[in-house]
Short mmCIF file of C-alpha atoms in Angstrom, two decimals:
data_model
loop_
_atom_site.label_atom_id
_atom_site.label_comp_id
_atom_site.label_asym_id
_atom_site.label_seq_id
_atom_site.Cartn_x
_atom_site.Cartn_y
_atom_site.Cartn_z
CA UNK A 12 190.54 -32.87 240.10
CA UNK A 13 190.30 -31.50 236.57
CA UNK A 14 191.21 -34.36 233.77
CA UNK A 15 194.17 -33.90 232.03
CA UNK A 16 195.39 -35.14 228.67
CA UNK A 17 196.97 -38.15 230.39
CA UNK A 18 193.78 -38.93 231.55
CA UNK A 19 192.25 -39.47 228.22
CA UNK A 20 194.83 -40.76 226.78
CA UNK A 21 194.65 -43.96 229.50
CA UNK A 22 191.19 -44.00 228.75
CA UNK A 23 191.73 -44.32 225.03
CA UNK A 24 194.16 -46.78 225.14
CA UNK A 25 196.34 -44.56 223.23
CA UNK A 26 199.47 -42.00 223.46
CA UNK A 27 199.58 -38.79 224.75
CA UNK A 28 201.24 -37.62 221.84
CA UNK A 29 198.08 -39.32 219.89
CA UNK A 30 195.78 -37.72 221.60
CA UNK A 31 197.52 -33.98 220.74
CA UNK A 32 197.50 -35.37 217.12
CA UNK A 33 193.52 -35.70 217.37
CA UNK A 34 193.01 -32.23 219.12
CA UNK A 35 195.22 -31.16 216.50
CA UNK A 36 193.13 -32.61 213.91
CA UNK A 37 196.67 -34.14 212.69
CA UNK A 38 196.36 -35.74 209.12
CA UNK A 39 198.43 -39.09 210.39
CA UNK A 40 195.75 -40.27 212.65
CA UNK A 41 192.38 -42.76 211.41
CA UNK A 42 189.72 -41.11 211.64
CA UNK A 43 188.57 -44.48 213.58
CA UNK A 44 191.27 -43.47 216.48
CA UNK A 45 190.40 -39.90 216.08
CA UNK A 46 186.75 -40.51 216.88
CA UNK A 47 187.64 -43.00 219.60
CA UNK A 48 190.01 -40.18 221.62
CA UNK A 49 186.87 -37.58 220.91
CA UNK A 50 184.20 -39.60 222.56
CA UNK A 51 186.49 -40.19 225.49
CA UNK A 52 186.86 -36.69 225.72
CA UNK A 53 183.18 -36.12 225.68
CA UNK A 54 182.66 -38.75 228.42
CA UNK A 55 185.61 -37.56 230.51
CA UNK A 56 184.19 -33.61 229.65
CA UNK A 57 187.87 -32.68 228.57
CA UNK A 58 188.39 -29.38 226.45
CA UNK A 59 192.00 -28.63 225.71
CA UNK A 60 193.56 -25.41 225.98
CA UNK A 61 193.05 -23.21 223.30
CA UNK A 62 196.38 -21.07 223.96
CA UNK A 63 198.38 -24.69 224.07
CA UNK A 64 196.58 -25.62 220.85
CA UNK A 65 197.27 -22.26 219.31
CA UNK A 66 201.12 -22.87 220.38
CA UNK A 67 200.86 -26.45 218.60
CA UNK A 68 199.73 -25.18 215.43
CA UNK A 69 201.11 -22.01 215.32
CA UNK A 70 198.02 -20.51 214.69
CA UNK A 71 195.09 -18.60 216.58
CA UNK A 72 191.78 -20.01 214.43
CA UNK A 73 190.71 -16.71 215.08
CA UNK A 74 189.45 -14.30 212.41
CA UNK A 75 189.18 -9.95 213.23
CA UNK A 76 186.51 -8.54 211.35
CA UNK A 77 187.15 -4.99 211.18
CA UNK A 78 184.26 -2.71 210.77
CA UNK A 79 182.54 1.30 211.78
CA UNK A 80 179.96 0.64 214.27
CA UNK A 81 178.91 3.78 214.97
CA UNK A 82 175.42 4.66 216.78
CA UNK A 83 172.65 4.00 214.56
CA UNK A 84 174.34 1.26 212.07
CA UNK A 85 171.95 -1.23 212.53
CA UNK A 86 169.82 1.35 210.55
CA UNK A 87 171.76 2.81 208.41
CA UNK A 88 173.80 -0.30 207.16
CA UNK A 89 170.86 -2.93 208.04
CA UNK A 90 172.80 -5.10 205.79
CA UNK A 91 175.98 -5.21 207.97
CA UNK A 92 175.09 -7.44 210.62
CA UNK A 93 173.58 -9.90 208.30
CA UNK A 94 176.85 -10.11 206.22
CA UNK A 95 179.01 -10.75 209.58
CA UNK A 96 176.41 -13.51 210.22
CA UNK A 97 177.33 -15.52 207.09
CA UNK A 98 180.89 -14.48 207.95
CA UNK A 99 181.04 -16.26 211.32
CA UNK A 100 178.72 -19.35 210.33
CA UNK A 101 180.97 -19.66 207.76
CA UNK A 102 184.12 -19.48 209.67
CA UNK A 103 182.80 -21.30 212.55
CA UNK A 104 182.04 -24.45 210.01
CA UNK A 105 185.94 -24.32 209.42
CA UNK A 106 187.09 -24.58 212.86
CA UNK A 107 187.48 -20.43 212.79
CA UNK A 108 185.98 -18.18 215.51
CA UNK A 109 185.10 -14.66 214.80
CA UNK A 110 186.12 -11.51 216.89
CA UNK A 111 184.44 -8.24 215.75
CA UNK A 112 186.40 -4.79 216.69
CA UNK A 113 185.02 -1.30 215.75
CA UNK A 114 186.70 1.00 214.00
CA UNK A 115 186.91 3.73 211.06
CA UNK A 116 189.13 4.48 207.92
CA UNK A 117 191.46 6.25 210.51
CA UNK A 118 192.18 4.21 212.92
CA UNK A 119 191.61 0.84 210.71
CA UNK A 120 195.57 0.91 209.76
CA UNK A 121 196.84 1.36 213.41
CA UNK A 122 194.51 -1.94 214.49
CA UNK A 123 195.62 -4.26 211.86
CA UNK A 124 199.11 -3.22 211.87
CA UNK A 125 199.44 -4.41 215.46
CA UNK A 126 197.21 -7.47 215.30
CA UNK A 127 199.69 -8.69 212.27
CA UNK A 128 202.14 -8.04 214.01
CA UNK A 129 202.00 -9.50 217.30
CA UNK A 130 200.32 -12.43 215.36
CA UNK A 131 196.64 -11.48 217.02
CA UNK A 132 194.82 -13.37 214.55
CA UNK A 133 195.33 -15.84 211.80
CA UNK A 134 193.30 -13.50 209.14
CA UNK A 135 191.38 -10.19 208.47
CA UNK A 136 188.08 -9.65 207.24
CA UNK A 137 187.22 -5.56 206.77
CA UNK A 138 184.32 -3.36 205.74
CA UNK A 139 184.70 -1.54 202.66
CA UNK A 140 183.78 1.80 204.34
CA UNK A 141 186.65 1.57 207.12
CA UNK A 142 189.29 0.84 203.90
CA UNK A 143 192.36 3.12 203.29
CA UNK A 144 195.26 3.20 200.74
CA UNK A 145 197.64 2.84 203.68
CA UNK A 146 195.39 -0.91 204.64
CA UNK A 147 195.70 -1.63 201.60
CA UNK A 148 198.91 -1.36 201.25
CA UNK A 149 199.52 -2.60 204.62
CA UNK A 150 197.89 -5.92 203.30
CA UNK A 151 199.49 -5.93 200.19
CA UNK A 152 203.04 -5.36 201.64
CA UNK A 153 202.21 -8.11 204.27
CA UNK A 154 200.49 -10.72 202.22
CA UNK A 155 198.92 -11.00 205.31
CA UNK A 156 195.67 -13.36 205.07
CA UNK A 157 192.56 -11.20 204.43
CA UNK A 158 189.03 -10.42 202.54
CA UNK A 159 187.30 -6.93 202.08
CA UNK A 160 183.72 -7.25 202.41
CA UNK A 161 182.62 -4.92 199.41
CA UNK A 162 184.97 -3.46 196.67
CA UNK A 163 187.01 -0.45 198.21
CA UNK A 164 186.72 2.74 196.39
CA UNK A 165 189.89 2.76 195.26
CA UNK A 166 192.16 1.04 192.59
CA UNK A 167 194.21 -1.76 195.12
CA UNK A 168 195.75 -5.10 195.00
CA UNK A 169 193.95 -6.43 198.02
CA UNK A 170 191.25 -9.28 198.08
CA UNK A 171 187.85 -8.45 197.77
CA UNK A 172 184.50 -9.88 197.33
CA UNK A 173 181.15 -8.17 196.46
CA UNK A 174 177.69 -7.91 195.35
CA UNK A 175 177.73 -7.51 191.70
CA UNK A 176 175.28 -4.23 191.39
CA UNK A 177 175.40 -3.25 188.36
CA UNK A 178 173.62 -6.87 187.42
CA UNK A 179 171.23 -5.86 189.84
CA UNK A 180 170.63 -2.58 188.10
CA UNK A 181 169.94 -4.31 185.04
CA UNK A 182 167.68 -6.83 186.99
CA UNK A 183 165.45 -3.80 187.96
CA UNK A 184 165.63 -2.35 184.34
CA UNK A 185 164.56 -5.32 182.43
CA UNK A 186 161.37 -5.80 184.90
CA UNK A 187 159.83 -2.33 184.26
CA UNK A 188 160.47 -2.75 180.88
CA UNK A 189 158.73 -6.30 180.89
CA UNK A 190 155.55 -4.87 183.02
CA UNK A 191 155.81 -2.20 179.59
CA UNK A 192 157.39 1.11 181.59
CA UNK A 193 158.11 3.45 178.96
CA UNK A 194 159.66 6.48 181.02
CA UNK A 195 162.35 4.66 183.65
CA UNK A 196 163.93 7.41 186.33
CA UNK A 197 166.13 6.71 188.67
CA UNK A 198 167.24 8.14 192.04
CA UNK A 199 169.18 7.34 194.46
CA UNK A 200 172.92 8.39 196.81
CA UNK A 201 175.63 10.56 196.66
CA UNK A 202 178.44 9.69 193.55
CA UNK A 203 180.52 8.94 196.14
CA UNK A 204 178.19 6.06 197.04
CA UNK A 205 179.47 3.45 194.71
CA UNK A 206 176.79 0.57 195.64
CA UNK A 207 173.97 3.29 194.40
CA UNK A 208 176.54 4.31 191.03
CA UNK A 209 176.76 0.61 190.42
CA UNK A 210 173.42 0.05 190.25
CA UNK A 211 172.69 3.26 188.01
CA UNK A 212 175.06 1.96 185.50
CA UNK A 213 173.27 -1.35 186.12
CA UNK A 214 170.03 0.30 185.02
CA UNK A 215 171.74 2.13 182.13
CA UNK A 216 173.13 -0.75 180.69
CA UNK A 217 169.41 -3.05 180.92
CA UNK A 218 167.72 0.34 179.39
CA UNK A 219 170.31 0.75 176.33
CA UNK A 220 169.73 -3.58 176.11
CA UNK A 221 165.98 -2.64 175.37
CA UNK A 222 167.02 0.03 173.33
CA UNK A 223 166.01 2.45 175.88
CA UNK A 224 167.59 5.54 177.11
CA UNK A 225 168.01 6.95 180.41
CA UNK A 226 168.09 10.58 180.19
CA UNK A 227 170.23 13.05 182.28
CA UNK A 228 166.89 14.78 183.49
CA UNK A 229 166.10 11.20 184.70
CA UNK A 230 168.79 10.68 187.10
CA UNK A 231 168.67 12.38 190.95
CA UNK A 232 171.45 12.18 193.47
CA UNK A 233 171.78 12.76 196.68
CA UNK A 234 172.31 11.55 200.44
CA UNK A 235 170.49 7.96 200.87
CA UNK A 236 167.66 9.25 203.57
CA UNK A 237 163.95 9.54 203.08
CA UNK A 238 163.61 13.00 203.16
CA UNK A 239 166.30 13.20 199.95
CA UNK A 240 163.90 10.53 198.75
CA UNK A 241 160.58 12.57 198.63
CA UNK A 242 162.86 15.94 197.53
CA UNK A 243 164.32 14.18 194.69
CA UNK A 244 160.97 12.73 193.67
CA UNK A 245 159.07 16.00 193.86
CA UNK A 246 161.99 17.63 191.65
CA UNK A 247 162.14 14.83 189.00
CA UNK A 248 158.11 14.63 188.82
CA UNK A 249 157.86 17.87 187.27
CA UNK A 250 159.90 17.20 184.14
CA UNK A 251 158.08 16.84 180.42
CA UNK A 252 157.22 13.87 179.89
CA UNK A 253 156.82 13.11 183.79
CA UNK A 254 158.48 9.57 184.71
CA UNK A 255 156.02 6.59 184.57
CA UNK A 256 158.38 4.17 186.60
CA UNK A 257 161.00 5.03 189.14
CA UNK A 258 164.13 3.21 190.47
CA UNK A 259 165.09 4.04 194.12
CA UNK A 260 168.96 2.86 195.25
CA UNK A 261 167.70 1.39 198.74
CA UNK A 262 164.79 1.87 200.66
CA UNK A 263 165.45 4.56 202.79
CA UNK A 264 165.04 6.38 199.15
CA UNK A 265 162.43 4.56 198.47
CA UNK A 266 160.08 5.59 201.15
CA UNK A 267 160.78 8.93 200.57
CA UNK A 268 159.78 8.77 197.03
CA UNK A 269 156.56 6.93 197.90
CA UNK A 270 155.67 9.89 200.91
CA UNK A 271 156.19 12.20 197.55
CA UNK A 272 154.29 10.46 194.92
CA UNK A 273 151.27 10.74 197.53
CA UNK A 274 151.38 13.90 198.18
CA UNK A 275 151.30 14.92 193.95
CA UNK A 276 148.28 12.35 194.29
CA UNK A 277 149.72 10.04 191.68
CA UNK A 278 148.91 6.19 192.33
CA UNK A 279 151.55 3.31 192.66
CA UNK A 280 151.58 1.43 190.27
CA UNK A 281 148.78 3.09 187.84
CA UNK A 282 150.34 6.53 187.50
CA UNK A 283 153.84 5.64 188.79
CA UNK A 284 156.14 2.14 189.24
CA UNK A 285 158.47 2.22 192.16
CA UNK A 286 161.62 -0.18 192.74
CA UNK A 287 163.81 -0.60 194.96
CA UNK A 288 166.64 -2.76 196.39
CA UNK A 289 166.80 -4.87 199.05
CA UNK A 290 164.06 -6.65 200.61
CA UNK A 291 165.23 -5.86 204.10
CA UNK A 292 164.37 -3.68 206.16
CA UNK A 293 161.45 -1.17 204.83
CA UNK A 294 160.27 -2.32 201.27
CA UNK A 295 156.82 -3.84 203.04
CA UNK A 296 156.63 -0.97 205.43
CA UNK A 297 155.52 1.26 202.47
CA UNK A 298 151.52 1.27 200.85
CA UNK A 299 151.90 -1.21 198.64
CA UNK A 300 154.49 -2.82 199.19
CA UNK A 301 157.93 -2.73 196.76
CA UNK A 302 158.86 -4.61 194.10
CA UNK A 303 162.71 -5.52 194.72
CA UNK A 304 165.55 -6.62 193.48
CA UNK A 305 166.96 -9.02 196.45
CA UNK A 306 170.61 -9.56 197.42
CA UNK A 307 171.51 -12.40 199.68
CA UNK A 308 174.04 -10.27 201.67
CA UNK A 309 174.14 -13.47 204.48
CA UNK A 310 175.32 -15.89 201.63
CA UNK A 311 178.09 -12.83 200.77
CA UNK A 312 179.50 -13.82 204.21
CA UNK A 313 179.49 -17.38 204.45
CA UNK A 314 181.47 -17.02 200.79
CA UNK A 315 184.16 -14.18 202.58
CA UNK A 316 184.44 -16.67 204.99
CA UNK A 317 185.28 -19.52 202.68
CA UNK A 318 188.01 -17.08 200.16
CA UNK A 319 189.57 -15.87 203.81
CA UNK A 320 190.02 -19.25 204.90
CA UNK A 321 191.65 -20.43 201.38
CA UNK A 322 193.74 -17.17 201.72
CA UNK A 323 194.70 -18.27 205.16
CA UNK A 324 195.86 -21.65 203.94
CA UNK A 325 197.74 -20.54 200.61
CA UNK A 326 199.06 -16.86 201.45
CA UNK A 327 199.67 -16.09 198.41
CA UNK A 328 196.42 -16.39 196.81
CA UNK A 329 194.99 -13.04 194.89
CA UNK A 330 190.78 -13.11 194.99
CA UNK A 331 188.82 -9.83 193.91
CA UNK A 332 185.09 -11.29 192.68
CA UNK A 333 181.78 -10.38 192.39
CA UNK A 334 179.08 -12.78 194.34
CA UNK A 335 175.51 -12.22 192.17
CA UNK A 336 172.65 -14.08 194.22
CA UNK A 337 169.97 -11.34 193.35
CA UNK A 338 166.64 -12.50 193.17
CA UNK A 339 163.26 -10.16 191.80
CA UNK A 340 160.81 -10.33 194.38
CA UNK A 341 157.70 -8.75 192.25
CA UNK A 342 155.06 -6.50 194.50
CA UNK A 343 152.30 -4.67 194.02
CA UNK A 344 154.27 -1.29 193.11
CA UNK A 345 155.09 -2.31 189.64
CA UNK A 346 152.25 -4.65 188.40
CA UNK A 347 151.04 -1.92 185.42
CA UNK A 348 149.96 -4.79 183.11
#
């Protein structure tokens, strides 16, 4: 026969309605009694019912984490799975499970419209790249508990947290200068792609610091690939003076721009520095290996986590803020000195 919550409650010498309390995790009980009922539960091998407990509180302790999964993201947004890993240690820590649903900027709307509305989940994490004006002003109308992993692309009200790139830009700037770079290029995605234009204006702003300049014939954009890599180096080698140092957005660029360099027969780091972003998941795949500027992408999470759980518990709290754990991880690719 299964054991109920009368059963432990015998056991404990205490109420039933105590014994709800503790599952609860009810402020009015000592944590003496509390820890009492729990180890009776262990012996006795009783796990309430989550739906009763979620009727108790009026709450799920569930979190959605809305986000485009599409074939092929684990390589082309290594970074994503990583962040939701922080995101559901963190949440997990705070008595929050994590539910992950796949989904794009057209559909994103429809899904969080009905989970708010039928009460689906206490709170909403979502990917930058599924956010629209109408979620955001489906949150904002709402005040409905939530954190947007990345700063949308668009002026909003919503919460946010992010990387700050553009300190990271001026992370990779000030090393070249320091190994004594005197020619600084840059390439890297789309202007669309705002983590690659953050981390231009990044580098702009550490060049003009050394009273450097970044000229126009300097800068490359494209798609974020390695073929777009090697065809932006190969157009930005020819230019007078030729680059001595080059700053790739991510490392798909990167490797691109290393396959490129080889072929002109110019030697890393002698002829030409090369820096990238992100240590994970090709900067040691390429000969030698990349200098980087790190981000802690995992620690991004397990801080959404903690801002979505404050929002959950205050509804009304505003949070937009930039997380900066980058850390230079110096290679062979840009020792010149």
């Amino acid at each position: 026969m299964a054991v109920t919550i009368k059963d432990v409650a015998k056991a404990a010498g205490t109420s039933i309605s105590t014994v709800s309390k503790v599952i609860n995790g009810h402020y009015s009980i000592s944590e003496a009694t509390a820890e009492r009922v729990r180890a009776v539960m262990r012996e006795l091998g009783y796990y309430p019912s989550a739906s009763a407990q979620s009727f108790a509180r009026g709450s799920t302790r569930a979190v959605v984490c809305l986000a485009e999964l599409r074939p092929n993201t684990a390589f082309e947004n290594p970074h994503l799975f990583e962040m939701i890993s922080g995101l559901e240690e963190g949440l997990r820590a705070r008595g929050y499970s994590l539910t992950l649903r796949s989904t794009d900027t057209t559909e994103a709307c429809e899904i969080a419209t009905e989970l708010i509305n039928r009460r689906g989940c206490d709170g909403l994490a979502v990917h930058a790249s599924v956010m629209s004006r109408p979620l955001a002003a489906l949150l904002t109308r709402t005040r409905f508990p939530h954190i947007v992993l990345g700063l949308p692309n668009f002026e909003s009200q919503v919460c946010w947290i992010d990387i700050n790139n553009v300190f990271s830009g001026m992370t990779a700037a000030a090393h070249l200068v320091d190994e004594g770079y005197a020619r600084i290029a840059f390439i890297g995605g789309s202007e669309h792609d705002m983590i690659s234009a953050h981390r231009l204006e990044g580098v702009r702003q550490g060049l003009e610091s050394a009273g450097r300049e970044l000229p126009e014939g300097y800068i490359w954009l494209g798609e974020s690939t390695r073929a777009e890599g090697r065809r932006m180096t190969l157009g930005l080698m020819p230019a007078k003076p030729a680059p001595d140092a080059v700053i790739c957005a991510n490392n798909l660029v990167a490797l691109g721009c290393v396959a490129a360099l080889e072929e002109l027969g110019l030697r890393i780091p002698a002829d030409v520095g090369v820096l990238t972003f992100d240590d994970y998941p090709f900067s040691r795949l390429a000969s030698p290996e990349l200098t980087v500027v790190d981000i802690d992408v995992r620690d991004m999470g397990a801080q959404a986590a903690k801002l979505l759980v404050d929002c959950i518990r205050r509804p009304n709290l505003q949070t937009q803020s930039y997380t900066t754990a980058s850390n230079l991880i110096i290679r062979a690719s840009t020792r010149k000195k």
